[in-house]
Amino acid sequence: MAKLGLPVVWSDDVLRHVPKAEIWIGVPTPGTELPERATVLRSALVRAGARLVEARPLGDELLARVHTPELLAHLEGVYGQWVDGGYLEYQDRVVPYVFPTPAMLEGLPMRRPTATHARAGQFCYDTMTLVGPGTWPAARAAAHAAATAADLVAAGERAAYAICRPPGHHATRSGFGGSCYLNNAAVAVLALQRAGVARVAVVDVDAHHGNGTQSIFYDRADVLYTSVHVDPGEGWFPHYAGFADETGAGAGEGANRNVPLAPGTGDEGWLAGVRQLVEFIGDRADAVVLSLGVDAAKDDPESPLQVTEDGYGRTGELVRELGLPVVAVHEGGYHLPTLGSLTVATLAGITGTR
């Protein structure tokens, strides 16, 4: 393989988030979204010839356009409130236990709970996405990395990649979950548009549907959201979104394309799905934001799909066929021994260096 060459955006702060555990069906389990994910990626990309670029602190203007001020304030302050409330005696991470779902409120007004342990579930929609002392600075750094990569592409790079950790595509405008806190892909989209790119296509190749990114752009015609992922109807996260009949709303009708795949799908079916996304985008975009999860790989513990390293390289080549500049932001991928090689293969496909 030729030298990779593309810029890889990095921030040391992405290592500060240490979730320690996830609580799944009531059972604490070891966390898989570990700081080592970022260092494995960095090492593999440097070995492949990529050049590291430091993420620039870009202020929070883009975050304020992606997320509600209430969510941002919650993520910034809730761990300190947890500590001040004496909860460390019971749990050293912020964990929700009650959620103000539509079924609970049935049209009643949303209130701000007095108790911190009640507020923990106002914005977080699952029990897997814990908040610790380093969560906010890490999530913010990941978003800044995504924006920096977008600015590099807007300035003339054909492709740039951001090591975003924690990932982001499950984060909605007003909520977080699925190990995601801030939506890095959405930040990259808006950074491109701020630089003058009119139409952006999101290509989401994480094993799980990016419900957050889809919802943020669901009613917009200038942002296409496309995703290939394991079928949520077969019991996979995010369960409630990611179906083929979700095509957009209002001005965004027809700007959304989901390709759900059956568990056990390997390279052939996966690549056919990616091809559908590329054909759907066609000539309707000026740049691509690639939500690059590699957890559809056959060894990954978070997905039942069976994509190989060659399948990921060919995925990158299909994205390259669009002939558009690409901002890649990292999403999932949890098998540390293969995480780096899968990512390098995808980026090599994008840059034509396989």
Short mmCIF file of C-alpha atoms in Angstrom, two decimals, residues 9-345:
data_model
loop_
_atom_site.label_atom_id
_atom_site.label_comp_id
_atom_site.label_asym_id
_atom_site.label_seq_id
_atom_site.Cartn_x
_atom_site.Cartn_y
_atom_site.Cartn_z
CA VAL A 9 -6.68 15.52 13.24
CA TRP A 10 -5.83 14.68 16.83
CA SER A 11 -6.36 16.11 20.33
CA ASP A 12 -4.97 14.66 23.55
CA ASP A 13 -8.21 15.64 25.25
CA VAL A 14 -10.12 12.84 23.50
CA LEU A 15 -8.44 10.48 25.98
CA ARG A 16 -10.02 12.16 29.01
CA HIS A 17 -13.37 10.36 28.75
CA VAL A 18 -13.17 7.11 30.73
CA PRO A 19 -16.64 5.53 30.92
CA LYS A 20 -15.40 2.52 32.98
CA ALA A 21 -18.66 0.58 32.44
CA GLU A 22 -21.97 0.37 30.64
CA ILE A 23 -25.20 -0.67 32.29
CA TRP A 24 -27.05 -2.99 29.91
CA ILE A 25 -30.37 -4.60 30.87
CA GLY A 26 -29.57 -3.57 34.43
CA VAL A 27 -26.19 -5.29 34.53
CA PRO A 28 -22.90 -3.35 34.76
CA THR A 29 -20.62 -4.56 31.96
CA PRO A 30 -17.08 -3.46 31.03
CA GLY A 31 -17.06 -0.45 28.74
CA THR A 32 -15.88 -0.94 25.16
CA GLU A 33 -15.59 2.75 24.14
CA LEU A 34 -12.12 3.03 25.69
CA PRO A 35 -9.38 5.69 25.40
CA GLU A 36 -7.18 3.02 23.82
CA ARG A 37 -9.38 3.16 20.74
CA ALA A 38 -7.96 6.61 19.95
CA THR A 39 -4.33 5.72 20.58
CA VAL A 40 -4.61 2.54 18.48
CA LEU A 41 -6.01 4.62 15.61
CA ARG A 42 -3.31 7.26 15.93
CA SER A 43 -0.51 4.69 15.93
CA ALA A 44 -1.87 2.80 12.93
CA LEU A 45 -2.35 5.94 10.88
CA VAL A 46 1.10 7.33 11.64
CA ARG A 47 2.62 3.98 10.63
CA ALA A 48 0.65 4.18 7.38
CA GLY A 49 2.18 7.56 6.57
CA ALA A 50 -0.58 9.95 7.63
CA ARG A 51 0.43 13.29 9.08
CA LEU A 52 -0.93 14.40 12.45
CA VAL A 53 -2.57 17.81 12.73
CA GLU A 54 -3.55 19.26 16.08
CA ALA A 55 -7.25 20.00 16.51
CA ARG A 56 -7.89 23.72 16.81
CA PRO A 57 -10.14 25.06 19.55
CA LEU A 58 -12.78 26.67 17.37
CA GLY A 59 -15.19 28.02 19.95
CA ASP A 60 -18.65 26.58 20.43
CA GLU A 61 -20.59 28.40 17.69
CA LEU A 62 -20.99 25.19 15.67
CA LEU A 63 -22.01 23.20 18.74
CA ALA A 64 -24.67 25.80 19.47
CA ARG A 65 -26.05 25.32 15.96
CA VAL A 66 -26.13 21.53 16.29
CA HIS A 67 -27.39 21.12 19.88
CA THR A 68 -29.75 22.89 22.24
CA PRO A 69 -28.24 25.15 24.91
CA GLU A 70 -29.90 23.01 27.57
CA LEU A 71 -28.09 19.86 26.42
CA LEU A 72 -24.73 21.63 26.22
CA ALA A 73 -25.15 23.09 29.72
CA HIS A 74 -26.13 19.68 31.07
CA LEU A 75 -23.09 17.90 29.60
CA GLU A 76 -20.76 20.61 30.84
CA GLY A 77 -22.09 20.74 34.37
CA VAL A 78 -23.80 17.51 35.41
CA TYR A 79 -20.72 15.66 36.67
CA GLY A 80 -19.82 18.54 39.01
CA GLN A 81 -23.41 18.56 40.23
CA TRP A 82 -23.18 14.79 40.78
CA VAL A 83 -20.08 15.26 42.92
CA ASP A 84 -21.59 18.17 44.87
CA GLY A 85 -24.72 16.11 45.51
CA GLY A 86 -22.78 13.37 47.26
CA TYR A 87 -23.52 10.67 44.69
CA LEU A 88 -19.93 9.42 44.52
CA GLU A 89 -20.71 7.37 47.61
CA TYR A 90 -22.94 5.23 45.39
CA GLN A 91 -21.72 5.65 41.80
CA ASP A 92 -18.65 7.46 40.44
CA ARG A 93 -20.29 8.19 37.08
CA VAL A 94 -23.55 9.96 36.25
CA VAL A 95 -26.13 7.24 35.54
CA PRO A 96 -29.81 7.96 34.77
CA TYR A 97 -32.61 5.99 36.36
CA VAL A 98 -35.76 7.76 35.17
CA PHE A 99 -36.55 9.15 31.71
CA PRO A 100 -39.24 11.75 30.85
CA THR A 101 -40.52 9.83 27.82
CA PRO A 102 -43.75 10.76 25.99
CA ALA A 103 -45.32 7.76 27.69
CA MET A 104 -44.55 9.30 31.09
CA LEU A 105 -45.63 12.88 30.42
CA GLU A 106 -48.47 12.26 27.91
CA GLY A 107 -48.40 15.87 26.75
CA LEU A 108 -47.71 17.44 30.15
CA PRO A 109 -45.11 20.22 30.27
CA MET A 110 -41.46 19.28 30.68
CA ARG A 111 -40.08 20.45 34.02
CA ARG A 112 -36.51 20.83 35.27
CA PRO A 113 -36.15 18.32 38.14
CA THR A 114 -34.63 19.51 41.39
CA ALA A 115 -32.67 16.33 42.03
CA THR A 116 -29.49 15.69 40.04
CA HIS A 117 -30.27 11.98 39.87
CA ALA A 118 -33.54 12.87 38.13
CA ARG A 119 -31.89 15.33 35.73
CA ALA A 120 -29.47 12.58 34.69
CA GLY A 121 -32.20 11.07 32.51
CA GLN A 122 -33.62 14.28 31.08
CA PHE A 123 -31.11 14.36 28.21
CA CYS A 124 -29.60 10.86 28.20
CA TYR A 125 -31.85 8.27 26.58
CA ASP A 126 -30.14 5.06 27.72
CA THR A 127 -28.23 3.61 30.68
CA MET A 128 -25.08 2.84 28.68
CA THR A 129 -23.78 6.37 28.18
CA LEU A 130 -22.26 7.43 31.49
CA VAL A 131 -20.78 10.85 32.25
CA GLY A 132 -17.51 11.13 34.14
CA PRO A 133 -15.05 13.88 35.02
CA GLY A 134 -13.45 13.93 31.56
CA THR A 135 -16.52 13.39 29.40
CA TRP A 136 -17.27 17.02 28.53
CA PRO A 137 -13.70 18.05 27.59
CA ALA A 138 -13.26 14.87 25.53
CA ALA A 139 -16.57 15.25 23.68
CA ARG A 140 -15.85 18.91 23.00
CA ALA A 141 -12.36 18.06 21.72
CA ALA A 142 -13.82 15.42 19.39
CA ALA A 143 -16.21 17.99 17.95
CA HIS A 144 -13.35 20.46 17.47
CA ALA A 145 -11.36 17.73 15.69
CA ALA A 146 -14.28 17.18 13.30
CA ALA A 147 -14.53 20.91 12.60
CA THR A 148 -10.76 21.17 12.05
CA ALA A 149 -10.87 18.31 9.52
CA ALA A 150 -13.74 20.03 7.72
CA ASP A 151 -11.80 23.29 7.59
CA LEU A 152 -8.80 21.46 6.09
CA VAL A 153 -11.00 20.05 3.33
CA ALA A 154 -12.65 23.42 2.75
CA ALA A 155 -9.13 24.87 2.35
CA GLY A 156 -8.25 22.41 -0.40
CA GLU A 157 -7.41 18.98 1.05
CA ARG A 158 -9.14 16.20 -0.89
CA ALA A 159 -9.66 14.21 2.30
CA ALA A 160 -9.05 14.62 6.02
CA TYR A 161 -9.77 12.33 8.95
CA ALA A 162 -10.61 13.23 12.55
CA ILE A 163 -10.00 10.82 15.42
CA CYS A 164 -13.25 11.60 17.19
CA ARG A 165 -13.64 9.98 20.55
CA PRO A 166 -16.18 9.71 22.02
CA PRO A 167 -18.10 9.07 18.79
CA GLY A 168 -21.14 11.15 17.89
CA HIS A 169 -23.72 9.86 15.42
CA HIS A 170 -26.26 8.76 18.05
CA ALA A 171 -26.35 12.24 19.66
CA THR A 172 -29.50 14.15 18.71
CA ARG A 173 -30.14 17.87 18.87
CA SER A 174 -31.35 17.68 22.48
CA GLY A 175 -30.14 14.32 23.75
CA PHE A 176 -27.33 11.79 23.95
CA GLY A 177 -26.91 8.03 24.09
CA GLY A 178 -25.26 5.08 22.38
CA SER A 179 -21.84 6.12 23.79
CA CYS A 180 -22.23 9.45 21.92
CA TYR A 181 -22.48 12.90 23.53
CA LEU A 182 -22.00 15.52 20.78
CA ASN A 183 -22.67 14.91 17.10
CA ASN A 184 -19.28 15.22 15.42
CA ALA A 185 -20.59 14.46 11.93
CA ALA A 186 -23.17 17.24 12.19
CA VAL A 187 -20.47 19.64 13.36
CA ALA A 188 -18.38 18.70 10.30
CA VAL A 189 -21.36 19.30 7.99
CA LEU A 190 -21.99 22.76 9.39
CA ALA A 191 -18.27 23.61 9.31
CA LEU A 192 -18.21 22.79 5.59
CA GLN A 193 -21.30 24.87 4.97
CA ARG A 194 -19.86 27.74 6.99
CA ALA A 195 -16.90 27.63 4.59
CA GLY A 196 -19.20 27.89 1.57
CA VAL A 197 -19.95 24.27 0.63
CA ALA A 198 -23.58 24.33 -0.43
CA ARG A 199 -24.63 20.67 -0.38
CA VAL A 200 -23.20 17.97 1.87
CA ALA A 201 -23.86 14.24 1.86
CA VAL A 202 -23.35 12.21 5.01
CA VAL A 203 -22.34 8.61 4.33
CA ASP A 204 -22.68 6.61 7.55
CA VAL A 205 -20.93 3.23 7.44
CA ASP A 206 -21.01 2.49 11.15
CA ALA A 207 -22.62 -0.87 11.92
CA HIS A 208 -25.44 0.94 13.71
CA HIS A 209 -27.79 3.56 12.31
CA GLY A 210 -26.87 7.16 13.12
CA ASN A 211 -30.24 8.18 14.51
CA GLY A 212 -28.84 11.44 15.85
CA THR A 213 -27.40 12.65 12.55
CA GLN A 214 -30.53 11.60 10.69
CA SER A 215 -32.81 13.46 13.08
CA ILE A 216 -30.72 16.66 13.01
CA PHE A 217 -30.96 16.93 9.22
CA TYR A 218 -34.24 15.09 8.62
CA ASP A 219 -36.15 18.16 7.41
CA ARG A 220 -33.35 19.74 5.36
CA ALA A 221 -32.86 19.48 1.62
CA ASP A 222 -29.24 20.71 1.59
CA VAL A 223 -27.90 17.77 3.63
CA LEU A 224 -28.35 14.19 2.42
CA TYR A 225 -28.16 11.56 5.13
CA THR A 226 -27.38 8.02 3.98
CA SER A 227 -26.61 4.96 6.07
CA VAL A 228 -25.90 1.25 5.70
CA HIS A 229 -26.23 -0.67 8.98
CA VAL A 230 -27.52 -3.77 10.71
CA ASP A 231 -31.33 -3.91 10.67
CA PRO A 232 -32.74 -2.35 13.86
CA GLY A 233 -35.81 -4.50 13.32
CA GLU A 234 -33.62 -7.53 14.04
CA GLY A 235 -32.99 -6.31 17.58
CA TRP A 236 -30.00 -4.00 17.16
CA PHE A 237 -29.36 -0.49 18.50
CA PRO A 238 -30.87 2.07 18.07
CA HIS A 239 -33.97 -0.16 17.77
CA TYR A 240 -36.44 2.67 17.05
CA ALA A 241 -34.82 4.29 13.98
CA GLY A 242 -32.94 3.30 10.86
CA PHE A 243 -35.70 1.73 8.77
CA ALA A 244 -35.91 1.94 4.99
CA ASP A 245 -39.16 3.90 4.99
CA GLU A 246 -37.55 6.89 6.75
CA THR A 247 -36.99 9.18 3.78
CA GLY A 248 -37.05 12.69 5.28
CA ALA A 249 -39.74 15.21 6.17
CA GLY A 250 -40.86 18.62 4.93
CA ALA A 251 -38.14 20.22 2.81
CA GLY A 252 -36.02 17.14 3.50
CA GLU A 253 -38.43 14.63 1.99
CA GLY A 254 -36.39 12.39 -0.29
CA ALA A 255 -33.04 13.46 1.21
CA ASN A 256 -32.69 10.47 3.54
CA ARG A 257 -31.72 6.92 2.59
CA ASN A 258 -31.33 3.95 4.93
CA VAL A 259 -30.14 0.50 3.86
CA PRO A 260 -30.68 -1.93 6.75
CA LEU A 261 -28.91 -5.29 6.45
CA ALA A 262 -29.67 -8.68 7.95
CA PRO A 263 -27.37 -10.01 10.67
CA GLY A 264 -24.63 -12.15 9.14
CA THR A 265 -24.27 -9.97 6.03
CA GLY A 266 -20.71 -10.01 4.71
CA ASP A 267 -18.76 -8.13 2.07
CA GLU A 268 -21.02 -8.76 -0.90
CA GLY A 269 -24.23 -7.52 0.72
CA TRP A 270 -22.45 -4.73 2.57
CA LEU A 271 -20.83 -3.36 -0.56
CA ALA A 272 -24.12 -3.57 -2.44
CA GLY A 273 -25.57 -1.38 0.32
CA VAL A 274 -22.75 1.13 0.08
CA ARG A 275 -23.23 1.20 -3.69
CA GLN A 276 -26.90 2.09 -3.14
CA LEU A 277 -25.86 5.06 -1.01
CA VAL A 278 -23.35 6.28 -3.61
CA GLU A 279 -25.92 5.99 -6.40
CA PHE A 280 -28.51 7.78 -4.26
CA ILE A 281 -26.13 10.71 -3.73
CA GLY A 282 -25.13 10.90 -7.39
CA ASP A 283 -24.44 14.50 -8.33
CA ARG A 284 -26.52 16.03 -5.52
CA ALA A 285 -23.62 16.92 -3.20
CA ASP A 286 -20.46 19.01 -3.21
CA ALA A 287 -18.66 17.24 -0.34
CA VAL A 288 -19.00 14.13 1.81
CA VAL A 289 -18.89 13.67 5.56
CA LEU A 290 -18.08 10.02 6.21
CA SER A 291 -19.23 8.65 9.57
CA LEU A 292 -16.50 6.04 9.67
CA GLY A 293 -17.39 3.26 12.05
CA VAL A 294 -15.60 -0.03 11.51
CA ASP A 295 -17.74 -2.09 13.89
CA ALA A 296 -19.39 -3.99 11.02
CA ALA A 297 -16.18 -6.03 10.93
CA LYS A 298 -16.41 -9.77 11.54
CA ASP A 299 -14.38 -9.65 14.77
CA ASP A 300 -16.17 -6.70 16.37
CA PRO A 301 -18.14 -7.43 19.56
CA GLU A 302 -20.79 -4.78 18.88
CA SER A 303 -22.30 -6.05 15.60
CA PRO A 304 -23.32 -9.29 13.87
CA LEU A 305 -22.10 -8.20 10.44
CA GLN A 306 -19.16 -9.91 8.76
CA VAL A 307 -17.28 -7.28 6.76
CA THR A 308 -13.59 -7.97 6.09
CA GLU A 309 -10.63 -5.61 5.81
CA ASP A 310 -10.87 -5.89 2.03
CA GLY A 311 -14.55 -4.99 2.30
CA TYR A 312 -13.63 -1.81 4.13
CA GLY A 313 -10.99 -0.93 1.54
CA ARG A 314 -13.57 -1.37 -1.19
CA THR A 315 -16.00 0.73 0.85
CA GLY A 316 -13.50 3.58 0.71
CA GLU A 317 -13.10 3.09 -3.03
CA LEU A 318 -16.85 3.37 -3.54
CA VAL A 319 -16.91 6.64 -1.61
CA ARG A 320 -13.99 7.83 -3.76
CA GLU A 321 -16.10 7.16 -6.88
CA LEU A 322 -18.28 10.14 -5.94
CA GLY A 323 -15.34 12.36 -6.91
CA LEU A 324 -15.93 14.64 -3.93
CA PRO A 325 -13.76 15.88 -1.07
CA VAL A 326 -14.26 13.77 2.05
CA VAL A 327 -14.23 14.62 5.76
CA ALA A 328 -14.05 11.35 7.70
CA VAL A 329 -14.98 11.40 11.39
CA HIS A 330 -14.53 8.28 13.46
CA GLU A 331 -17.55 6.57 14.99
CA GLY A 332 -17.56 2.93 16.21
CA GLY A 333 -15.11 0.05 16.11
CA TYR A 334 -14.25 -1.79 19.32
CA HIS A 335 -11.95 -4.71 18.44
CA LEU A 336 -8.61 -3.15 19.29
CA PRO A 337 -6.39 -5.66 17.42
CA THR A 338 -8.05 -4.86 14.06
CA LEU A 339 -9.36 -1.33 14.62
CA GLY A 340 -6.33 0.39 13.11
CA SER A 341 -5.95 -1.81 10.03
CA LEU A 342 -9.67 -1.58 9.17
CA THR A 343 -9.58 2.20 9.39
CA VAL A 344 -6.37 2.48 7.37
CA ALA A 345 -7.86 0.22 4.68
#
